[in-house]
């Protein structure tokens, strides 16, 4: 199966700093999403960016999408300790039907 | 307001036992999904369903089956549990989306952590 790859696998920053996570796929993608998962819990949808969009904002979140590079990035600005979680990208792959294919995730730790 | 409910948060079963994981959603979603999550491997799709009594294999269906007798309920069945099925199981649901302009935004349950001894 074609999984998304996320980079870095783990990230540790201080409160107030920005956190950037990247996601890439090997095949063409449509409609990429980002999800957040607190430890031991289910995932929560954060933001969706469509394949004809290049950038999208939601509060402290900024997502970019580069379909030519088959990649996306998630920027969390002015991070807080409560942002500590794992973050996953998920995309519909061309030829993959209407199923979301998830990345392997980035573990973010925001320290006080 | 819980919208996707998984029946058990933690289960411990023995090798060879039959295991049922239940998932119920109250959002009238057409689509329902079962994923398993393992460290370093992310989420992998086991089975999904686009309608009642309909099921399709995901990426790793071996060793699993599913049942969708009612729209709101999607059950994952391990006919004979094995130790390599120890994992976190996540159920999700979504409205039907029309490819390619639509997208499945998933609502997840809290997860069921299964340990097979």
mmCIF file of C-alpha atoms in Angstrom, chain A residues 1 3 9 30-31 33 35 37 39-45 48 50-51 88 92-105, chain B residues 9 33 35 37 40-45 48 50 57-59 88 90 97-111 113:
data_model
loop_
_atom_site.group_PDB
_atom_site.id
_atom_site.type_symbol
_atom_site.label_atom_id
_atom_site.label_comp_id
_atom_site.label_asym_id
_atom_site.label_seq_id
_atom_site.Cartn_x
_atom_site.Cartn_y
_atom_site.Cartn_z
ATOM 1 C CA UNK A 1 0.000 0.000 0.000
ATOM 2 C CA UNK A 3 1.527 5.228 2.770
ATOM 3 C CA UNK A 9 8.990 11.419 13.080
ATOM 4 C CA UNK A 30 -6.117 14.784 -4.035
ATOM 5 C CA UNK A 31 -7.645 16.609 -1.101
ATOM 6 C CA UNK A 33 -6.167 16.398 5.299
ATOM 7 C CA UNK A 35 -5.500 15.027 11.819
ATOM 8 C CA UNK A 37 -4.239 12.428 17.947
ATOM 9 C CA UNK A 39 -2.048 9.998 23.381
ATOM 10 C CA UNK A 40 -4.168 6.848 23.434
ATOM 11 C CA UNK A 41 -7.178 8.504 21.805
ATOM 12 C CA UNK A 42 -8.825 8.654 18.402
ATOM 13 C CA UNK A 43 -7.908 11.118 15.681
ATOM 14 C CA UNK A 44 -9.525 14.505 15.294
ATOM 15 C CA UNK A 45 -9.789 16.279 11.948
ATOM 16 C CA UNK A 48 -8.596 19.880 4.657
ATOM 17 C CA UNK A 50 -8.156 20.631 -1.797
ATOM 18 C CA UNK A 51 -5.898 19.784 -4.705
ATOM 19 C CA UNK A 88 -1.106 12.697 10.724
ATOM 20 C CA UNK A 92 -6.908 10.412 -1.362
ATOM 21 C CA UNK A 93 -4.451 8.869 -3.791
ATOM 22 C CA UNK A 94 -5.047 8.953 -7.521
ATOM 23 C CA UNK A 95 -6.293 5.513 -8.443
ATOM 24 C CA UNK A 96 -6.959 4.684 -4.806
ATOM 25 C CA UNK A 97 -10.695 5.030 -4.963
ATOM 26 C CA UNK A 98 -12.231 7.263 -2.333
ATOM 27 C CA UNK A 99 -10.176 5.959 0.595
ATOM 28 C CA UNK A 100 -7.929 8.059 2.750
ATOM 29 C CA UNK A 101 -4.330 6.865 3.032
ATOM 30 C CA UNK A 102 -2.659 8.039 6.216
ATOM 31 C CA UNK A 103 0.921 9.020 6.860
ATOM 32 C CA UNK A 104 3.019 7.508 9.620
ATOM 33 C CA UNK A 105 2.669 10.586 11.822
ATOM 34 C CA UNK B 9 -11.475 0.754 25.328
ATOM 35 C CA UNK B 33 -14.116 2.287 8.443
ATOM 36 C CA UNK B 35 -8.223 0.898 10.952
ATOM 37 C CA UNK B 37 -2.680 1.566 14.358
ATOM 38 C CA UNK B 40 5.879 3.357 13.193
ATOM 39 C CA UNK B 41 3.270 2.078 10.739
ATOM 40 C CA UNK B 42 0.601 4.727 11.089
ATOM 41 C CA UNK B 43 -3.014 3.821 10.368
ATOM 42 C CA UNK B 44 -3.770 0.948 8.047
ATOM 43 C CA UNK B 45 -7.225 0.319 6.645
ATOM 44 C CA UNK B 48 -14.708 -0.267 5.072
ATOM 45 C CA UNK B 50 -20.236 2.419 2.013
ATOM 46 C CA UNK B 57 -11.454 -4.950 1.811
ATOM 47 C CA UNK B 58 -8.900 -2.384 2.784
ATOM 48 C CA UNK B 59 -5.146 -2.812 2.738
ATOM 49 C CA UNK B 88 -5.034 -0.234 18.653
ATOM 50 C CA UNK B 90 -9.866 2.693 15.391
ATOM 51 C CA UNK B 97 -18.232 11.940 -0.859
ATOM 52 C CA UNK B 98 -18.112 12.190 -4.579
ATOM 53 C CA UNK B 99 -14.644 11.611 -5.962
ATOM 54 C CA UNK B 100 -12.667 13.644 -6.950
ATOM 55 C CA UNK B 101 -14.194 16.885 -5.747
ATOM 56 C CA UNK B 102 -15.360 15.593 -2.416
ATOM 57 C CA UNK B 103 -13.360 14.208 0.435
ATOM 58 C CA UNK B 104 -14.007 11.871 3.303
ATOM 59 C CA UNK B 105 -13.548 13.863 6.489
ATOM 60 C CA UNK B 106 -13.496 11.146 9.106
ATOM 61 C CA UNK B 107 -14.881 11.220 12.613
ATOM 62 C CA UNK B 108 -13.045 8.730 14.793
ATOM 63 C CA UNK B 109 -13.954 6.811 17.889
ATOM 64 C CA UNK B 110 -11.683 6.795 20.928
ATOM 65 C CA UNK B 111 -10.093 3.490 19.927
ATOM 66 C CA UNK B 113 -6.681 -1.360 22.496
#
